[in-house]
Amino acid sequence: MDLGPPISYLVLAKGTPILSRDGEEIGQVAHVLAAEEEDLFEGIVISTHLGAKGHRFVDADQAESLHEEGVVLKLDADQCRDLPEPTANPAAMRDDPTAGSTAGDRLQDRLRRAWDLLSGTY
């Protein structure tokens, strides 16, 4: 399948197909999560039709390549079924100045930002 030339996350359009590494279409781009002022691509919120329909989040590190006509992930179709949903912000703020410093904390922060964008609270 020809997905066209590679592109930047800055021009990745809503509705662009998302494919697993084994070629299965798992959904479309719902929103690109980025810190544009820092030129930092954080991930993609996917409107999915694999398994349970809804939104899922794929971290930028899990994207193999971005093209005009599709995004290819590093994950196979079975792994894509396990992608996390964006999550709502917790009610309490953290006091810990080191919070957000681990990879898991950074992913959780991205998932929360994705939820905020989807729910309109961001």
PDB file of C-alpha atoms in Angstrom:
ATOM      1  CA  MET A   1       0.000   0.000   0.000  1.00  0.00           C
ATOM      2  CA  ASP A   2       1.405   3.402  -0.985  1.00  0.00           C
ATOM      3  CA  LEU A   3       0.846   5.880   1.843  1.00  0.00           C
ATOM      4  CA  GLY A   4       2.523   8.768   0.054  1.00  0.00           C
ATOM      5  CA  PRO A   5       5.531  10.754   1.162  1.00  0.00           C
ATOM      6  CA  PRO A   6       6.572  11.098   4.811  1.00  0.00           C
ATOM      7  CA  ILE A   7       5.178  14.146   6.635  1.00  0.00           C
ATOM      8  CA  SER A   8       5.608  16.031   9.889  1.00  0.00           C
ATOM      9  CA  TYR A   9       3.177  15.630  12.779  1.00  0.00           C
ATOM     10  CA  LEU A  10       2.427  19.336  12.250  1.00  0.00           C
ATOM     11  CA  VAL A  11       0.447  18.576   9.078  1.00  0.00           C
ATOM     12  CA  LEU A  12      -1.070  15.226  10.088  1.00  0.00           C
ATOM     13  CA  ALA A  13      -4.776  15.623   9.310  1.00  0.00           C
ATOM     14  CA  LYS A  14      -7.779  14.483  11.328  1.00  0.00           C
ATOM     15  CA  GLY A  15      -9.250  11.366   9.709  1.00  0.00           C
ATOM     16  CA  THR A  16      -5.914  10.034   8.411  1.00  0.00           C
ATOM     17  CA  PRO A  17      -5.937   6.209   8.637  1.00  0.00           C
ATOM     18  CA  ILE A  18      -3.856   4.560  11.386  1.00  0.00           C
ATOM     19  CA  LEU A  19      -2.366   1.176  10.486  1.00  0.00           C
ATOM     20  CA  SER A  20      -0.775  -1.506  12.617  1.00  0.00           C
ATOM     21  CA  ARG A  21       2.669  -2.704  11.539  1.00  0.00           C
ATOM     22  CA  ASP A  22       0.997  -5.737   9.968  1.00  0.00           C
ATOM     23  CA  GLY A  23      -1.190  -3.507   7.783  1.00  0.00           C
ATOM     24  CA  GLU A  24      -4.546  -3.631   9.566  1.00  0.00           C
ATOM     25  CA  GLU A  25      -6.399  -0.307   9.753  1.00  0.00           C
ATOM     26  CA  ILE A  26      -7.180   0.278  13.425  1.00  0.00           C
ATOM     27  CA  GLY A  27      -8.780   3.710  13.187  1.00  0.00           C
ATOM     28  CA  GLN A  28      -8.223   7.309  12.190  1.00  0.00           C
ATOM     29  CA  VAL A  29      -6.456  10.326  13.639  1.00  0.00           C
ATOM     30  CA  ALA A  30      -8.829  12.127  16.011  1.00  0.00           C
ATOM     31  CA  HIS A  31      -6.231  14.542  17.376  1.00  0.00           C
ATOM     32  CA  VAL A  32      -2.467  15.029  17.334  1.00  0.00           C
ATOM     33  CA  LEU A  33      -1.060  15.670  20.791  1.00  0.00           C
ATOM     34  CA  ALA A  34       1.946  17.994  20.667  1.00  0.00           C
ATOM     35  CA  ALA A  35       3.694  20.771  22.511  1.00  0.00           C
ATOM     36  CA  GLU A  36       4.171  22.878  19.384  1.00  0.00           C
ATOM     37  CA  GLU A  37       6.013  25.671  21.195  1.00  0.00           C
ATOM     38  CA  GLU A  38       8.667  23.083  22.067  1.00  0.00           C
ATOM     39  CA  ASP A  39       8.344  21.252  18.708  1.00  0.00           C
ATOM     40  CA  LEU A  40       7.542  18.075  20.626  1.00  0.00           C
ATOM     41  CA  PHE A  41       5.288  15.367  19.148  1.00  0.00           C
ATOM     42  CA  GLU A  42       3.699  13.513  22.077  1.00  0.00           C
ATOM     43  CA  GLY A  43       1.280  11.114  20.439  1.00  0.00           C
ATOM     44  CA  ILE A  44      -2.011  10.594  18.629  1.00  0.00           C
ATOM     45  CA  VAL A  45      -5.546  10.190  19.894  1.00  0.00           C
ATOM     46  CA  ILE A  46      -7.115   7.537  17.671  1.00  0.00           C
ATOM     47  CA  SER A  47     -10.783   7.183  16.862  1.00  0.00           C
ATOM     48  CA  THR A  48     -10.747   3.402  16.696  1.00  0.00           C
ATOM     49  CA  HIS A  49     -12.946   0.701  15.245  1.00  0.00           C
ATOM     50  CA  LEU A  50     -10.886  -2.227  16.544  1.00  0.00           C
ATOM     51  CA  GLY A  51     -12.488  -4.150  19.387  1.00  0.00           C
ATOM     52  CA  ALA A  52     -14.210  -1.696  21.702  1.00  0.00           C
ATOM     53  CA  LYS A  53     -14.966   1.427  19.705  1.00  0.00           C
ATOM     54  CA  GLY A  54     -13.922   4.765  21.115  1.00  0.00           C
ATOM     55  CA  HIS A  55     -10.726   6.724  21.560  1.00  0.00           C
ATOM     56  CA  ARG A  56      -7.302   5.300  22.256  1.00  0.00           C
ATOM     57  CA  PHE A  57      -3.928   6.946  22.761  1.00  0.00           C
ATOM     58  CA  VAL A  58      -0.722   5.961  21.001  1.00  0.00           C
ATOM     59  CA  ASP A  59       2.513   7.469  22.278  1.00  0.00           C
ATOM     60  CA  ALA A  60       4.815   9.136  19.745  1.00  0.00           C
ATOM     61  CA  ASP A  61       7.448   6.443  20.414  1.00  0.00           C
ATOM     62  CA  GLN A  62       5.000   3.829  19.103  1.00  0.00           C
ATOM     63  CA  ALA A  63       4.576   5.549  15.719  1.00  0.00           C
ATOM     64  CA  GLU A  64       6.850   4.040  13.071  1.00  0.00           C
ATOM     65  CA  SER A  65       6.135   6.592  10.329  1.00  0.00           C
ATOM     66  CA  LEU A  66       3.752   9.406   9.381  1.00  0.00           C
ATOM     67  CA  HIS A  67       2.649   9.787   5.759  1.00  0.00           C
ATOM     68  CA  GLU A  68       0.147  11.887   3.803  1.00  0.00           C
ATOM     69  CA  GLU A  69      -2.216   8.927   3.449  1.00  0.00           C
ATOM     70  CA  GLY A  70      -1.608   7.024   6.681  1.00  0.00           C
ATOM     71  CA  VAL A  71       0.270   6.460   9.921  1.00  0.00           C
ATOM     72  CA  VAL A  72       2.080   3.168  10.521  1.00  0.00           C
ATOM     73  CA  LEU A  73       2.567   2.066  14.126  1.00  0.00           C
ATOM     74  CA  LYS A  74       5.325  -0.142  15.556  1.00  0.00           C
ATOM     75  CA  LEU A  75       2.584  -2.309  17.098  1.00  0.00           C
ATOM     76  CA  ASP A  76       0.813  -5.259  15.513  1.00  0.00           C
ATOM     77  CA  ALA A  77      -2.999  -5.397  15.428  1.00  0.00           C
ATOM     78  CA  ASP A  78      -3.238  -7.446  18.645  1.00  0.00           C
ATOM     79  CA  GLN A  79      -1.075  -4.934  20.537  1.00  0.00           C
ATOM     80  CA  CYS A  80      -3.195  -2.070  19.160  1.00  0.00           C
ATOM     81  CA  ARG A  81      -6.272  -3.580  20.807  1.00  0.00           C
ATOM     82  CA  ASP A  82      -4.556  -2.941  24.163  1.00  0.00           C
ATOM     83  CA  LEU A  83      -3.828   0.758  23.593  1.00  0.00           C
ATOM     84  CA  PRO A  84      -4.973   2.862  26.560  1.00  0.00           C
ATOM     85  CA  GLU A  85      -7.901   5.241  26.571  1.00  0.00           C
ATOM     86  CA  PRO A  86      -7.150   8.880  27.306  1.00  0.00           C
ATOM     87  CA  THR A  87      -7.816   9.498  31.006  1.00  0.00           C
ATOM     88  CA  ALA A  88      -9.440  12.339  32.904  1.00  0.00           C
ATOM     89  CA  ASN A  89      -7.425  14.566  35.191  1.00  0.00           C
ATOM     90  CA  PRO A  90      -7.322  13.445  38.821  1.00  0.00           C
ATOM     91  CA  ALA A  91      -9.058  15.610  41.433  1.00  0.00           C
ATOM     92  CA  ALA A  92      -5.891  16.148  43.501  1.00  0.00           C
ATOM     93  CA  MET A  93      -2.713  17.916  42.514  1.00  0.00           C
ATOM     94  CA  ARG A  94       0.658  16.375  43.354  1.00  0.00           C
ATOM     95  CA  ASP A  95       3.048  17.999  45.820  1.00  0.00           C
ATOM     96  CA  ASP A  96       5.998  15.881  44.744  1.00  0.00           C
ATOM     97  CA  PRO A  97       8.471  17.993  42.722  1.00  0.00           C
ATOM     98  CA  THR A  98       9.846  14.831  41.118  1.00  0.00           C
ATOM     99  CA  ALA A  99       6.412  13.745  39.869  1.00  0.00           C
ATOM    100  CA  GLY A 100       6.317  13.357  36.139  1.00  0.00           C
ATOM    101  CA  SER A 101       9.958  12.370  35.951  1.00  0.00           C
ATOM    102  CA  THR A 102       9.489   8.687  35.105  1.00  0.00           C
ATOM    103  CA  ALA A 103       8.408   7.344  31.723  1.00  0.00           C
ATOM    104  CA  GLY A 104       5.145   6.085  33.242  1.00  0.00           C
ATOM    105  CA  ASP A 105       4.392   9.495  34.738  1.00  0.00           C
ATOM    106  CA  ARG A 106       5.086  11.213  31.407  1.00  0.00           C
ATOM    107  CA  LEU A 107       2.748   8.804  29.603  1.00  0.00           C
ATOM    108  CA  GLN A 108       0.061   9.401  32.230  1.00  0.00           C
ATOM    109  CA  ASP A 109       0.467  13.169  31.730  1.00  0.00           C
ATOM    110  CA  ARG A 110       0.047  12.711  27.956  1.00  0.00           C
ATOM    111  CA  LEU A 111      -3.038  10.567  28.453  1.00  0.00           C
ATOM    112  CA  ARG A 112      -4.546  13.256  30.695  1.00  0.00           C
ATOM    113  CA  ARG A 113      -3.795  15.975  28.146  1.00  0.00           C
ATOM    114  CA  ALA A 114      -5.402  13.859  25.432  1.00  0.00           C
ATOM    115  CA  TRP A 115      -8.507  13.461  27.602  1.00  0.00           C
ATOM    116  CA  ASP A 116      -8.609  17.207  28.275  1.00  0.00           C
ATOM    117  CA  LEU A 117      -8.521  17.897  24.528  1.00  0.00           C
ATOM    118  CA  LEU A 118     -11.268  15.367  23.803  1.00  0.00           C
ATOM    119  CA  SER A 119     -13.504  16.552  26.632  1.00  0.00           C
ATOM    120  CA  GLY A 120     -12.992  20.237  25.865  1.00  0.00           C
ATOM    121  CA  THR A 121     -11.433  21.113  29.226  1.00  0.00           C
ATOM    122  CA  TYR A 122      -8.019  21.976  27.800  1.00  0.00           C
TER     123      TYR A 122
END
